[in-house]
Short mmCIF file of C-alpha atoms in Angstrom, two decimals:
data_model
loop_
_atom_site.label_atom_id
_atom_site.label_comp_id
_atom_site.label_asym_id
_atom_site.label_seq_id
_atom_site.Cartn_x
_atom_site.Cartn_y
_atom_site.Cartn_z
CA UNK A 1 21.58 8.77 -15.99
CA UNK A 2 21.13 9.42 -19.55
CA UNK A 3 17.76 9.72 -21.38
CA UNK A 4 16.40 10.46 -25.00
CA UNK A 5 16.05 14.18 -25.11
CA UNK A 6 15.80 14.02 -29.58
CA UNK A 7 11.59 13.05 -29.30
CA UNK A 8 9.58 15.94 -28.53
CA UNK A 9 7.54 15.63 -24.41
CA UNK A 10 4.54 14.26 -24.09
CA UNK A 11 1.75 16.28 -22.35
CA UNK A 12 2.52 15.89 -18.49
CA UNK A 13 0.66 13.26 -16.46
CA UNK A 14 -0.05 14.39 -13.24
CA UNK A 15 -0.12 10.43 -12.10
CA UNK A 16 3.02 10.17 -13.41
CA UNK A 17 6.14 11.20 -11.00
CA UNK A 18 7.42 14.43 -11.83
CA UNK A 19 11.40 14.48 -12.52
CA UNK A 20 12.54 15.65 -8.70
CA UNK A 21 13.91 19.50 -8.59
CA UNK A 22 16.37 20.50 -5.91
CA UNK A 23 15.11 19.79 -2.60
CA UNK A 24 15.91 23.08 -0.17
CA UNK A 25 18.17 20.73 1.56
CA UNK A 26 19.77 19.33 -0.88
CA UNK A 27 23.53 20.42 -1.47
CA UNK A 28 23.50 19.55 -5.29
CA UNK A 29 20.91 20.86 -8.16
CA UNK A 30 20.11 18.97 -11.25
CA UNK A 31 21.65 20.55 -14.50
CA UNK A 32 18.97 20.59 -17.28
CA UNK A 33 18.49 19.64 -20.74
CA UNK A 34 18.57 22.54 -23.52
CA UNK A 35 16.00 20.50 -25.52
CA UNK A 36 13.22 19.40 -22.98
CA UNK A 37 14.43 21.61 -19.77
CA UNK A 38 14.24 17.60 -18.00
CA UNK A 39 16.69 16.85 -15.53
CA UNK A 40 20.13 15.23 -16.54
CA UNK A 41 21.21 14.30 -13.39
CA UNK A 42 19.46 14.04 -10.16
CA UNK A 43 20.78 15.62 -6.74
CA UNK A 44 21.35 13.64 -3.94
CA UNK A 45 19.01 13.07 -1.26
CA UNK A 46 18.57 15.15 1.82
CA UNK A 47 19.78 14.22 4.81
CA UNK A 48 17.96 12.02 7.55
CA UNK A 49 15.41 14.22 9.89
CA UNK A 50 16.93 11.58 12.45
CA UNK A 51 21.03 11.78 12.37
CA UNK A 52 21.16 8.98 14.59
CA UNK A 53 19.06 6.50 12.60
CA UNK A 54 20.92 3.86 10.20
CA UNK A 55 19.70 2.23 7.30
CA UNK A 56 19.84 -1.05 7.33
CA UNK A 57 18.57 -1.50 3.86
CA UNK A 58 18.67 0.72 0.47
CA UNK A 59 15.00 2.61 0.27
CA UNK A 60 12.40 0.94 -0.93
CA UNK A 61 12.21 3.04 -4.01
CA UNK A 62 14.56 5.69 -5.32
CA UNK A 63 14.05 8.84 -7.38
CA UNK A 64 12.04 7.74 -10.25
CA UNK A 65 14.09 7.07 -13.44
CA UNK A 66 13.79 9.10 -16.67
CA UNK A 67 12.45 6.43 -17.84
CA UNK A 68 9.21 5.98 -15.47
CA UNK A 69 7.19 8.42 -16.82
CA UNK A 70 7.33 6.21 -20.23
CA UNK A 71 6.97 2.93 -18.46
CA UNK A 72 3.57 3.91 -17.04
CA UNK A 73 2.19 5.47 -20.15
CA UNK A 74 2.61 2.13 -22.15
CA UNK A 75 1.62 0.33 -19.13
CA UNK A 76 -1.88 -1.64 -19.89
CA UNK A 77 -4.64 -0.41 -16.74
CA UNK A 78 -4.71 -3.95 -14.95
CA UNK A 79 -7.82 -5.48 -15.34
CA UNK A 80 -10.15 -7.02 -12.32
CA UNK A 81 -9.84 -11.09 -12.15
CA UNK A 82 -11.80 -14.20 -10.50
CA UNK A 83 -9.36 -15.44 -8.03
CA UNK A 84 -8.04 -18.77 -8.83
CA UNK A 85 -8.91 -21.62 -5.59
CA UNK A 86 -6.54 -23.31 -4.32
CA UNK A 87 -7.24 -27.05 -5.15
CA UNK A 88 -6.99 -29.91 -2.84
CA UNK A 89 -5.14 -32.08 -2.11
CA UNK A 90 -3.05 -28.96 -0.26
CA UNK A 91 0.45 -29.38 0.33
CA UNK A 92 0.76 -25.74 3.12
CA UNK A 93 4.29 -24.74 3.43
CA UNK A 94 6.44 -21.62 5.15
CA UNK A 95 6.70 -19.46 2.24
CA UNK A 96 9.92 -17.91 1.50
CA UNK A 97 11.47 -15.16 -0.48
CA UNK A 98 12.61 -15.71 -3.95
CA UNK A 99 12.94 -12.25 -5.55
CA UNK A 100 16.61 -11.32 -5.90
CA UNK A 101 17.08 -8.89 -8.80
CA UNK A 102 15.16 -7.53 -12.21
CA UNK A 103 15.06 -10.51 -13.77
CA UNK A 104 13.48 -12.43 -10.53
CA UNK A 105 10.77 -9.43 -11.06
CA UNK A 106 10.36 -10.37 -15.13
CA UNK A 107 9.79 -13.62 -13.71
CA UNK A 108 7.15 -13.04 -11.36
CA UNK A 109 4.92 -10.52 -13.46
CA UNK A 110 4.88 -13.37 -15.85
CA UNK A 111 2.84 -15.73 -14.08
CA UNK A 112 -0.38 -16.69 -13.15
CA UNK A 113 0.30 -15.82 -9.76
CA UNK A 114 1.05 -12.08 -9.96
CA UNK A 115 -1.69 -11.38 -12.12
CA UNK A 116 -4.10 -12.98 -10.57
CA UNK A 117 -3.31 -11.29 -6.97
CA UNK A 118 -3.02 -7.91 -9.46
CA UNK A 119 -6.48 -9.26 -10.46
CA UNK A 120 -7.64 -9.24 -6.96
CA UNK A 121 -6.70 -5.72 -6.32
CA UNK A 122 -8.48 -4.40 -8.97
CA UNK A 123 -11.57 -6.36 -7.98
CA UNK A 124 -11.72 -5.08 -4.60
CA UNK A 125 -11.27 -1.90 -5.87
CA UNK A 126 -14.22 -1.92 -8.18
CA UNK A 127 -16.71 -3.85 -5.51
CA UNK A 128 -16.64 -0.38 -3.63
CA UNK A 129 -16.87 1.82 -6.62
CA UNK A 130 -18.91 4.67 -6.07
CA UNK A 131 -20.22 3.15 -2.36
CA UNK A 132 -19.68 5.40 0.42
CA UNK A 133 -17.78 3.12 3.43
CA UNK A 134 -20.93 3.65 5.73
CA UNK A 135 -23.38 1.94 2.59
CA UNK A 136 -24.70 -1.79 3.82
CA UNK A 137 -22.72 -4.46 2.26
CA UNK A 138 -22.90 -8.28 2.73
CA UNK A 139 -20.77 -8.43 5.93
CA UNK A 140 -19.79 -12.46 6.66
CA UNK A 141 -18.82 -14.06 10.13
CA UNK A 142 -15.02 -14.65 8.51
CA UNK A 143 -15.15 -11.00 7.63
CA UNK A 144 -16.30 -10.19 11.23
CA UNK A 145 -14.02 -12.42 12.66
CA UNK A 146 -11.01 -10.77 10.16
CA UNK A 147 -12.22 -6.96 12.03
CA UNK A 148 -12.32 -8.53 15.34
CA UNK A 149 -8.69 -9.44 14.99
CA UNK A 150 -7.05 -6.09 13.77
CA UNK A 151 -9.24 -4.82 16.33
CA UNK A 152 -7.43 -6.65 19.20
CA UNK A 153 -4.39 -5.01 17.55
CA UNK A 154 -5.29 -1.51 18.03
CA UNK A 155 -5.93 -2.54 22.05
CA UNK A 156 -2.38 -4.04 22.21
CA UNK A 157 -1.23 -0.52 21.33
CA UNK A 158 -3.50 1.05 24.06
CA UNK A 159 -1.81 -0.89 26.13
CA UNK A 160 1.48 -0.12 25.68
CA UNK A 161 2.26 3.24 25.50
CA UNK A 162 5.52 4.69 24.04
CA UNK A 163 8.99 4.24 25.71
CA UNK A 164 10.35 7.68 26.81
CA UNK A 165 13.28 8.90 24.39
CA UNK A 166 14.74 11.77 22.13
CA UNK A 167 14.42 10.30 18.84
CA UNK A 168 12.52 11.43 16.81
CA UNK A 169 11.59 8.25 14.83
CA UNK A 170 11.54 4.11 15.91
CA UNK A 171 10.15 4.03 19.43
CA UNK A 172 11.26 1.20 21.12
CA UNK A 173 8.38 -0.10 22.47
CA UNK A 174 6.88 -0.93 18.74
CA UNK A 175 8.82 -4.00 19.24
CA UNK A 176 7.01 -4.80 22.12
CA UNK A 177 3.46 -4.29 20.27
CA UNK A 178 4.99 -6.78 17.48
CA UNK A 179 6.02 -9.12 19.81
CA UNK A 180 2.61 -9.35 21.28
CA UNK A 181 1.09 -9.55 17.75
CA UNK A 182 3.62 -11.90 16.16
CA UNK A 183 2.66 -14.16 19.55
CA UNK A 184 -0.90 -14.52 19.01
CA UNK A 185 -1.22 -14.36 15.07
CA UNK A 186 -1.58 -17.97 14.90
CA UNK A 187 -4.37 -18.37 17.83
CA UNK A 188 -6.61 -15.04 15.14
CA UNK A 189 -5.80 -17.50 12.15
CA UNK A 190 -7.66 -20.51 14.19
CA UNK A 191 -10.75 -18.23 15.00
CA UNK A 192 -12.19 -18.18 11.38
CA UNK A 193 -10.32 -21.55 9.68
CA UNK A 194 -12.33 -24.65 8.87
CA UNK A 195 -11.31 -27.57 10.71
CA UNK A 196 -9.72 -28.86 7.29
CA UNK A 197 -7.66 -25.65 6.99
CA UNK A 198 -6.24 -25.89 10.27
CA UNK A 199 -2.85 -26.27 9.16
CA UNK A 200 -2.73 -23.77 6.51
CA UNK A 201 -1.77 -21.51 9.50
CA UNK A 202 2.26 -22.27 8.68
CA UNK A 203 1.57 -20.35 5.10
CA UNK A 204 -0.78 -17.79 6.20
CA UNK A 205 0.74 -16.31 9.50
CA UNK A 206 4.40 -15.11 8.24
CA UNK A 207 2.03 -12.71 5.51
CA UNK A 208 0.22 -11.45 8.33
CA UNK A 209 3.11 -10.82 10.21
CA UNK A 210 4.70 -9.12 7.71
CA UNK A 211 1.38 -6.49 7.34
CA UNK A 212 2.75 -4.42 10.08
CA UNK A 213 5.69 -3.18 9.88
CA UNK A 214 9.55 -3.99 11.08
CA UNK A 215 10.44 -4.57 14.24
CA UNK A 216 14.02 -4.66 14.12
CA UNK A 217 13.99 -1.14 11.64
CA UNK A 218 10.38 -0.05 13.35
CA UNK A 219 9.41 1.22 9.67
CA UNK A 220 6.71 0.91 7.89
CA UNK A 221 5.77 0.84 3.75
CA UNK A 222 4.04 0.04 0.95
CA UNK A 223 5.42 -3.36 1.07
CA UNK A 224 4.53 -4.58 4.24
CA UNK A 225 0.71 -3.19 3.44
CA UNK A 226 1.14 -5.09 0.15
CA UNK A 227 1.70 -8.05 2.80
CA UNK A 228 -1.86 -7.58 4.35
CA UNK A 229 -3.20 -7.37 0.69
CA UNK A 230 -1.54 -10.87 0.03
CA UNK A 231 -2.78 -12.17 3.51
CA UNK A 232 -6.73 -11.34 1.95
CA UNK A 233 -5.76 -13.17 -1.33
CA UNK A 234 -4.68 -16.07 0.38
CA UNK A 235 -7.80 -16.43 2.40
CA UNK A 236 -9.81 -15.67 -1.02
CA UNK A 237 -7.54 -18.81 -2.88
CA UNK A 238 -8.83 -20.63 -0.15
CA UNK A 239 -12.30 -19.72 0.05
CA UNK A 240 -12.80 -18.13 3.35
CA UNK A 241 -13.53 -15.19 1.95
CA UNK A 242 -15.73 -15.13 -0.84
CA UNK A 243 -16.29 -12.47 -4.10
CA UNK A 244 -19.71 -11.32 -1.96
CA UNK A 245 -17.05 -9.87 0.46
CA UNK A 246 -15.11 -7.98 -1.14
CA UNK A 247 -17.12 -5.10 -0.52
CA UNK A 248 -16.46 -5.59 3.04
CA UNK A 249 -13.11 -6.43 2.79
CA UNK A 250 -12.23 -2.46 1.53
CA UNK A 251 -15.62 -0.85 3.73
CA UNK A 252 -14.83 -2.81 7.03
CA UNK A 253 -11.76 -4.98 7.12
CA UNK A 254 -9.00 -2.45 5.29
CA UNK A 255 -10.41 0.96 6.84
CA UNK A 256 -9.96 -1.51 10.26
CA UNK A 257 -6.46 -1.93 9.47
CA UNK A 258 -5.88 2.05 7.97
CA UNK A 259 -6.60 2.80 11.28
CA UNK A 260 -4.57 0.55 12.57
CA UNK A 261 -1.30 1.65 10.81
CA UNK A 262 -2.10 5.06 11.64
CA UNK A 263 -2.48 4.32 15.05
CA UNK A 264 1.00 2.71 15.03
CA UNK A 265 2.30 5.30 13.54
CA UNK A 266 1.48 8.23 15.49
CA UNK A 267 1.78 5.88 18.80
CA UNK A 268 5.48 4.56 17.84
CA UNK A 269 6.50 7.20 15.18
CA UNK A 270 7.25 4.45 12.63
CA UNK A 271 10.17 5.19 9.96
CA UNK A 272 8.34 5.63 6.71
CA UNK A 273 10.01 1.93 4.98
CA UNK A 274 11.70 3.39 1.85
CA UNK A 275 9.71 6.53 1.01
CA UNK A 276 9.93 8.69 -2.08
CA UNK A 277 10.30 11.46 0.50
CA UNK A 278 8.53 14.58 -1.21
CA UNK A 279 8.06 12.66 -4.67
CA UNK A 280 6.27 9.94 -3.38
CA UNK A 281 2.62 9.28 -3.37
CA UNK A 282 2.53 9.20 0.54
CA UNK A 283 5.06 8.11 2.95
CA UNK A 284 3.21 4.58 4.35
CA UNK A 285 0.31 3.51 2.03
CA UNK A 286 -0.88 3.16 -1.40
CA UNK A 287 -4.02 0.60 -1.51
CA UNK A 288 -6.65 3.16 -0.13
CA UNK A 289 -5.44 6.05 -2.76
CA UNK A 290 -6.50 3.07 -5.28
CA UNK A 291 -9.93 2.27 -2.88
CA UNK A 292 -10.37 5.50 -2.31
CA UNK A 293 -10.77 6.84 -5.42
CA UNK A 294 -12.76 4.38 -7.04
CA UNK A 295 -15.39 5.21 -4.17
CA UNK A 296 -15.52 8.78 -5.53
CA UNK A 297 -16.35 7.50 -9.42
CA UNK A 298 -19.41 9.35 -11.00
CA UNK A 299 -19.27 11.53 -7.74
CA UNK A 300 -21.66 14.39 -8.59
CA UNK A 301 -20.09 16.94 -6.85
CA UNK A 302 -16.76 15.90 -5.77
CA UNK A 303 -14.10 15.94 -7.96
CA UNK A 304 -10.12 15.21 -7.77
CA UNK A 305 -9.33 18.82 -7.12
CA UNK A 306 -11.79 18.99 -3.99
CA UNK A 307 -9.39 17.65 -1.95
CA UNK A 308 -8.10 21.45 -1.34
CA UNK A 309 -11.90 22.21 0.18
CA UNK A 310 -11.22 21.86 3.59
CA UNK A 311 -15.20 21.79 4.59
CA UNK A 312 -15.43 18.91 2.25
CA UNK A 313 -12.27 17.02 4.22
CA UNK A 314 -14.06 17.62 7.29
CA UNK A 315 -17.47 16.26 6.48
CA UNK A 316 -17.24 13.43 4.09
CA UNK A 317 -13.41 12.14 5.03
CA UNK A 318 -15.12 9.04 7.54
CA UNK A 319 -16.80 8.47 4.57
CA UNK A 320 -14.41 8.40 1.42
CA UNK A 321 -10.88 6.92 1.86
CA UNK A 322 -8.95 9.25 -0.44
CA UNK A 323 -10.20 12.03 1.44
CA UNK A 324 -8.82 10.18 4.98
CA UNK A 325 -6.05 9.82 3.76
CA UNK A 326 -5.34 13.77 3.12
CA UNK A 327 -7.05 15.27 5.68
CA UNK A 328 -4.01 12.64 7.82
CA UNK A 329 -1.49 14.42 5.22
CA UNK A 330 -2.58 17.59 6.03
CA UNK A 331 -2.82 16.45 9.80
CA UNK A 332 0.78 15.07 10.33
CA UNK A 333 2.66 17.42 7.62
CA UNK A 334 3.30 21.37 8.01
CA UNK A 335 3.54 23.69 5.24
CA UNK A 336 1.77 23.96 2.14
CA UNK A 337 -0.02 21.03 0.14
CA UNK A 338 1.62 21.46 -3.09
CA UNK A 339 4.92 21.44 -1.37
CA UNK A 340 4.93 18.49 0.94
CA UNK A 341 2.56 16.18 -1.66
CA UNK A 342 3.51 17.58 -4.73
CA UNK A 343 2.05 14.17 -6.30
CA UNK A 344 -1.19 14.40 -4.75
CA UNK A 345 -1.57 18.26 -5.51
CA UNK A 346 -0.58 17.16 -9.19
CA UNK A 347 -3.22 14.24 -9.07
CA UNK A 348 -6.14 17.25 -7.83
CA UNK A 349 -5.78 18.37 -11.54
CA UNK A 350 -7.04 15.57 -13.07
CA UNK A 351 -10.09 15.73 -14.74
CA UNK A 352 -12.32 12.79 -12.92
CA UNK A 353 -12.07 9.93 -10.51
CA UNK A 354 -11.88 6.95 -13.24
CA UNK A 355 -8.63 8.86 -14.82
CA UNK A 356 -7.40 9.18 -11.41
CA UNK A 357 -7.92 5.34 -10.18
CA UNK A 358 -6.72 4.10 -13.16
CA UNK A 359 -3.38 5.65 -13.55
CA UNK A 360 -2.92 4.83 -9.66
CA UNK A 361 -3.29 0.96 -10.55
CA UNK A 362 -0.63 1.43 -13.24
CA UNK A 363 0.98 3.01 -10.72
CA UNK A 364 0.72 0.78 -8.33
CA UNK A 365 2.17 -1.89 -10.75
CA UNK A 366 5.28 -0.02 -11.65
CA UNK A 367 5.57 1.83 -8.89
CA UNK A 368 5.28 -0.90 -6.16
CA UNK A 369 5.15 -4.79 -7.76
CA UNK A 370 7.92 -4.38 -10.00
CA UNK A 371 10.52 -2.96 -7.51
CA UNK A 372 12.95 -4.94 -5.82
CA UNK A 373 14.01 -3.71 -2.95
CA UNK A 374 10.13 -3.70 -2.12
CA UNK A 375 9.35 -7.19 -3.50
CA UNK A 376 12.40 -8.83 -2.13
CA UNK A 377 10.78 -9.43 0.62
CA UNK A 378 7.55 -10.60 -0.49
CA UNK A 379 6.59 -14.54 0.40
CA UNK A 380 6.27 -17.26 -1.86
CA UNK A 381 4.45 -20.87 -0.96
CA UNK A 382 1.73 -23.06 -1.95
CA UNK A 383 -0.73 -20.48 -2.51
CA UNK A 384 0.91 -17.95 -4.32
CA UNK A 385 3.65 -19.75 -6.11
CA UNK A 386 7.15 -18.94 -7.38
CA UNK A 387 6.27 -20.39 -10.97
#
């Protein structure tokens, strides 16, 4: 791939994804340029930790283009919206997919409808700005009801433990916890819709569905948790969830379903859907790097790089996502920080918390809304529209 090497570098940003350097299992390294010392090609990818696994689909996101970097820069920081209702008279249908190639994505972040679920994001990210996830919020019986539900979830995958076999990734009996969810999702959707909304279940359920992984690849990725955030959107278009929530919705109902996913993950050793391998952000989620940041804002004595203070992971990570979500990294993955998460050892250098959960959102743009092979298989319907 060939890139502009005739403009002098900007000033790395550690949000930004570094150009990838040989990986030590990687069989071919990346010449350089004379000019800028950036990469002129990039090697190919190591080889699956599981020879016997497939793909059935390209990943979700490949090595980030020499052009990325520049993309992201230039990219606006998305800005928090009201979500739009729904009005009546509603016309429910079984959304489908309609994103097929670049210009299918042009499309999309044109309209309405991608902004204003962008929108939603950034507002649920800046009702739990600077709260801690144990502070009181406004907690509603449809938010109760939305806990109660993921809850269930996590005792389907008490009860049924992992099959028996040598793989190291995909156990089997994920596809019997999907099953079991996929069986009831419509009976959850019933608990907390109006007697008016009753059939909105045919739109609602194939998002939820989709929150939770694959169960023919048992993988997981940002994708299917942008799913779940699309599930809460779709409630908020149609006002069973309310802007008063949306503190909640991060504090109670998304921290429900981190723990969830993690659960699943550990339990049934779930194929990370698409991962930037070492490059990448993290190998399943996005969203509470986003949440979890803005909760540190104005922090007075936590700042991006305490994430390497191991006391600090220990006391405050059940009550700051970012911080769950590394002390899990540090958990799961073996070796040193700054070798398996370069990105988030990168990101620990940033100055404060409002740099850092800004640049994730334009991350989380780029990075995740405007890739295909992630957002081919995101739903389209009477709620959030192919325009």
């Amino acid at each position: 791939m060939e890139h502009n090497h005739s403009s002098s570098p900007h000033q790395p940003d550690p949000l930004i994804p570094p150009p990838p350097t040989a990986h030590p299992h990687q069989h071919a390294a990346a010449s350089a340029c004379a000019n800028c010392g950036g990469p002129t090609s990039y090697p190919s990818p190591p080889p699956s930790c599981n020879p016997s696994y497939i793909p059935i689909r390209a990943p979700a996101v490949n090595l980030p283009p020499a052009n990325t970097k520049e993309t992201i820069i230039r990219t606006p920081v998305p800005q928090s919206q009201q979500v739009l209702p729904l009005p009546p008279p509603y016309q429910f249908q079984a959304p489908t997919k309609r994103i097929q190639s670049q210009i299918d994505i042009d499309r999309f972040h044109s309209s309405d409808a991608c902004q204003n679920f962008l929108g939603f994001l950034v507002s649920l990210s800046e009702s739990i700005r600077s709260h801690k996830l144990s502070d009181p919020c406004h907690v509603s019986s449809e938010v109760s009801a939305l806990v109660l539900v993921i809850q269930n979830l996590i005792s389907y995958a008490d009860e049924i433990p992992p099959a028996p076999q040598s793989s190291r990734y995909g156990n089997v009996a994920y596809r019997t916890w999907h099953e079991r969810m996929c069986s009831g999702a419509e009976a959850f959707m019933i608990q907390f819709l109006p007697e008016e909304l009753r059939w909105a279940t045919v739109e609602l359920v194939p998002y939820f569905t989709d929150s939770f992984g694959n169960a023919i690849r048992i993988d997981y990725g940002t994708g299917h948790e942008t799913n779940f955030a699309a599930w809460l959107y779709c409630l908020a278009r149609l006002g069973i969830v309310k802007e008063n929530d949306y503190q909640a919705l991060v504090a109670r109902v998304f921290v429900k379903y981190l723990e969830l996913m993690r659960k699943l993950q550990m339990t049934y050793n779930l194929e990370p859907a698409g991962s930037h391998g070492v490059w990448g952000l993290d190998d399943y989620h996005f969203l509470p790097f986003i949440f979890g940041s803005s909760q540190l804002i104005d922090h007075k004595y936590m700042k991006p790089k305490s994430i390497h203070n191991q006391d600090i992971l220990e006391n405050f990570s059940n009550e700051y996502m970012y911080l769950s979500c590394i002390a899990f990294i540090k958990k799961v993955k073996k070796g040193l920080f700054a070798e398996h998460s370069p990105m988030l050892d990168d990101i620990s250098g940033v100055p404060n918390w409002n740099k850092v959960n800004s640049g994730l959102l334009k991350m989380y743009k780029i990075e995740v809304l405007q890739k295909v092979p992630i957002m081919q298989h995101f739903l389209f319907g009477s709620i959030i529209r192919w325009e």
